[in-house]
Amino acid sequence: MTEPTRPLDSALLQRLRAAVGSRAVLFEVADRHVYGGDNSRLHALPGAVVLAEDEAQLQALVAFAAEHRIALTARGRGTATTGAAVPSAGGIVVAFERMDRLLRIEPDDRLAVVQPGLINGQLQQQLAAAGFFWPPDPTSSPYATIGGNLACNAGGPRTVKYGASRDNLLALRVVGGRGEVISSGHRGSKTAVGYDLCRLYCGAEGTLGLISEATLRLTPAPTASRALRALYRDAHAATHAVARIMAQSVTPSALEFLDAGALALVRRDPQVRLPAGAALLLLEVDGHPDELRRAAAAVAQAAAVDGLLEWAEADDPAQAQALWAARKALSPMLRKLAPKKINEDVVVPVSRLPMLLEGLQELAARHRITIINFGHAGNGNVHVNLLYDPAQAGRSAAAQTCLEAVFELVFSLDGTLSGEHGIGLLKRPFMARAIPPATLALMRQLKAVFDPAGIFNPGKVLPD
Ligand SMILES: Cc1cc2nc3c(=O)[nH]c(=O)nc-3n(C[C@H](O)[C@H](O)[C@H](O)COP(=O)(O)OP(=O)(O)OC[C@H]3O[C@@H](n4cnc5c(N)ncnc54)[C@H](O)[C@@H]3O)c2cc1C
């Protein structure tokens, strides 16, 4: 893979302005600084920021960058947790906040056509008015963009029933490595024509091209939903219940797990009233009102394993809302517990969740690192948070050793590195353990074909 290294000098900056229009280029240090980081807290100063306006301008930008071998890092709103949106120092950030329109909703074909900079939450509001929703619902949806969601294959609580971004995508327009426009996928709900490039671009973290337009698969909004919760004696009982719930015929529309540490945080919210228990499942079933009672009963039956302390069906919507709000606030709240948080989102087969949780408990004790776990248990996707104080001697090294052991544990259970946050910069060192060598080699070859000048988000996803 060719790595572009050339930073922007003043002569190149003039040519960039000529290629994309002066009003689209930010060059002041203060502006460039703002676009240099993401939620990983990593940072690099780009040489310039280009505010994307339309596809033709993106084509001119890519042609310019390919000719001069300048790195291009696409940016939605920088909520990535892995460094995926951190630019190459001296390269160009392509910011999509001006390409933020919902172009059309076509209810008969259950699709919406959007620009990549549209915020997920804004899309959902407009879809709700039309009786639809787009299933990917990351906790960051009030800020994160559809382009960022697609590039990371983002998911959320609803993924267990409705799938992640990749499963809810019909077609893409992407500006490729030679400045050409690649159309992939089809607006129909079924196709069997050629290679599925749409699925390849989705989850590529901006390393194969710049998404300029997306046709999203919509789902009619369910007419009713019911919030449920189950409190357990310990994580083993709760995760055993998850496997039983997933083995029966009613798929919940959300199936979230919280361990004792996460529960303690949730309990800090004065609105939340929960009886004693050391692990919680937060569930939801949806559908037609007539079906909900039967669906809830089927899930309750599966959830009733040894160790169940309390089962509740939230007849009090305010209480259910408070619990979900506290669950969604968990990620930022963790930052208050310790100065440093390593936030992973590993995946194991659902049947192995009990072994994962037991193993994590052992690792926390062995390395003397606080580990708090919660997440989308119905997909076997657990947010594993290692919390420590780097100012204390030896703690950073202990956390790194513990992290490696976490991944070893995950691989030993047939799991993998990430369910939704992606690889970015932070997880690259572990890619060679997650992906077999021949597969990794093919991925590198694909990268070279899609991006011959090596300009798209270099240094991300694939290891050196
Ligand atoms: C508090 C918090 C909660 C979160 N919760 C979840 C969650 O529940 N589920 C989940 O999946 N994620 C979650 N995330 C992670 C993050 O929000 C998602 O990955 C989101 O999809 C990123 O969107 P963004 O617009 O911020 O993209 P950015 O962070 O700006 O970019 C992410 C990646 O997408 C690429 N990209 C952006 N736009 C384009 C484009 N037009 N073309 C090509 N590549 C592009 C970037 O280059 C980068 O590689 C959370 C993050 C935070 C901070």
Tab-separated table of C-alpha atoms and ligand atoms in Angstrom, residues 38-39 72-86 94 96 116-117 119 137-141 143-157 165 201 204-207 209-212 327-328 331-332 343 345 376 383 419-422 424 457 460, ligand 1:
chain	number	residue	atom	x	y	z
A	38	ASP	CA	-12.436	12.518	17.492
A	39	ASN	CA	-13.853	10.901	20.614
A	72	LEU	CA	-7.925	12.690	2.698
A	73	THR	CA	-9.806	11.870	5.892
A	74	ALA	CA	-13.591	12.034	5.688
A	75	ARG	CA	-15.328	13.434	8.746
A	76	GLY	CA	-18.940	13.343	9.844
A	77	ARG	CA	-19.074	14.768	13.373
A	78	GLY	CA	-15.999	13.155	14.883
A	79	THR	CA	-17.791	10.921	17.398
A	80	ALA	CA	-15.708	7.855	16.440
A	81	THR	CA	-14.103	6.298	19.502
A	82	THR	CA	-11.159	4.665	17.715
A	83	GLY	CA	-9.270	7.500	16.017
A	84	ALA	CA	-10.946	6.631	12.685
A	85	ALA	CA	-11.708	10.309	12.058
A	86	VAL	CA	-8.288	11.609	13.154
A	94	VAL	CA	-13.124	16.390	4.201
A	96	PHE	CA	-19.469	16.718	5.430
A	116	PRO	CA	-23.803	11.709	4.063
A	117	GLY	CA	-23.621	14.652	6.467
A	119	ILE	CA	-27.421	13.685	11.384
A	137	ASP	CA	-29.670	3.885	16.542
A	138	PRO	CA	-26.230	4.552	18.038
A	139	THR	CA	-26.310	6.332	21.377
A	140	SER	CA	-24.512	9.140	19.540
A	141	SER	CA	-27.461	9.583	17.132
A	143	TYR	CA	-24.698	14.115	16.743
A	144	ALA	CA	-23.420	11.342	14.457
A	145	THR	CA	-23.964	11.448	10.691
A	146	ILE	CA	-25.304	8.825	8.307
A	147	GLY	CA	-21.947	8.889	6.455
A	148	GLY	CA	-20.134	8.143	9.720
A	149	ASN	CA	-22.715	5.466	10.631
A	150	LEU	CA	-22.247	3.736	7.287
A	151	ALA	CA	-18.460	4.055	7.313
A	152	CYS	CA	-18.315	2.407	10.774
A	153	ASN	CA	-21.265	0.025	10.236
A	154	ALA	CA	-22.788	1.581	13.345
A	155	GLY	CA	-25.477	-0.190	15.324
A	156	GLY	CA	-27.266	0.239	18.615
A	157	PRO	CA	-29.866	-1.405	20.860
A	165	SER	CA	-26.079	0.031	9.106
A	201	TYR	CA	-17.746	0.339	1.417
A	204	ALA	CA	-14.473	0.550	5.545
A	205	GLU	CA	-14.010	3.659	7.736
A	206	GLY	CA	-13.404	5.937	4.773
A	207	THR	CA	-10.388	3.941	3.541
A	209	GLY	CA	-13.616	6.194	-0.972
A	210	LEU	CA	-15.827	9.143	-0.015
A	211	ILE	CA	-19.530	8.364	0.361
A	212	SER	CA	-21.444	11.118	-1.456
A	327	ARG	CA	-28.322	3.355	30.181
A	328	LYS	CA	-27.593	5.782	27.341
A	331	SER	CA	-20.555	5.855	28.344
A	332	PRO	CA	-19.899	9.542	29.211
A	343	ASN	CA	-13.451	1.508	25.734
A	345	ASP	CA	-16.752	-3.238	22.046
A	376	HIS	CA	-25.917	-5.023	23.262
A	383	HIS	CA	-18.684	-2.626	25.796
A	419	GLY	CA	-19.213	-5.020	16.952
A	420	GLU	CA	-19.824	-1.397	15.979
A	421	HIS	CA	-17.052	1.055	16.849
A	422	GLY	CA	-14.651	-0.288	14.221
A	424	GLY	CA	-9.572	3.092	13.411
A	457	ASN	CA	-7.697	7.720	5.462
A	460	LYS	CA	-6.451	3.208	9.552
B	1	LIG	C1	-21.160	8.854	23.492
B	1	LIG	C2	-20.974	7.979	22.284
B	1	LIG	C3	-21.829	6.911	22.091
B	1	LIG	C4	-21.674	6.079	20.975
B	1	LIG	N1	-22.551	5.056	20.820
B	1	LIG	C5	-22.455	4.266	19.730
B	1	LIG	C6	-23.393	3.208	19.536
B	1	LIG	O1	-24.299	2.977	20.333
B	1	LIG	N2	-23.252	2.449	18.427
B	1	LIG	C7	-22.261	2.681	17.506
B	1	LIG	O2	-22.201	1.966	16.502
B	1	LIG	N3	-21.362	3.676	17.687
B	1	LIG	C8	-21.434	4.474	18.748
B	1	LIG	N4	-20.523	5.489	18.922
B	1	LIG	C9	-19.438	5.678	17.929
B	1	LIG	C10	-19.743	6.716	16.820
B	1	LIG	O3	-20.690	7.646	17.244
B	1	LIG	C11	-20.236	6.057	15.545
B	1	LIG	O4	-19.214	5.296	14.966
B	1	LIG	C12	-20.745	7.038	14.465
B	1	LIG	O5	-21.245	6.269	13.395
B	1	LIG	C13	-19.693	8.004	13.924
B	1	LIG	O6	-20.371	9.021	13.205
B	1	LIG	P1	-19.677	10.439	12.920
B	1	LIG	O7	-20.572	11.203	12.009
B	1	LIG	O8	-19.308	11.108	14.169
B	1	LIG	O9	-18.399	9.966	12.116
B	1	LIG	P2	-16.888	10.374	12.354
B	1	LIG	O10	-16.477	10.062	13.735
B	1	LIG	O11	-16.671	11.754	11.868
B	1	LIG	O12	-16.173	9.366	11.337
B	1	LIG	C14	-16.192	7.998	11.579
B	1	LIG	C15	-15.563	7.274	10.371
B	1	LIG	O13	-16.398	7.449	9.238
B	1	LIG	C16	-15.654	7.978	8.144
B	1	LIG	N5	-16.582	8.799	7.359
B	1	LIG	C17	-17.380	9.794	7.805
B	1	LIG	N6	-18.098	10.303	6.779
B	1	LIG	C18	-17.718	9.627	5.669
B	1	LIG	C19	-18.065	9.718	4.287
B	1	LIG	N7	-18.970	10.593	3.828
B	1	LIG	N8	-17.451	8.876	3.417
B	1	LIG	C20	-16.546	7.969	3.850
B	1	LIG	N9	-16.175	7.848	5.128
B	1	LIG	C21	-16.754	8.662	6.026
B	1	LIG	C22	-14.524	8.728	8.806
B	1	LIG	O14	-13.415	8.887	7.932
B	1	LIG	C23	-14.203	7.813	9.970
B	1	LIG	O15	-13.400	6.755	9.515
B	1	LIG	C24	-20.630	6.330	20.033
B	1	LIG	C25	-19.783	7.409	20.230
B	1	LIG	C26	-19.948	8.228	21.330
B	1	LIG	C27	-19.009	9.384	21.498
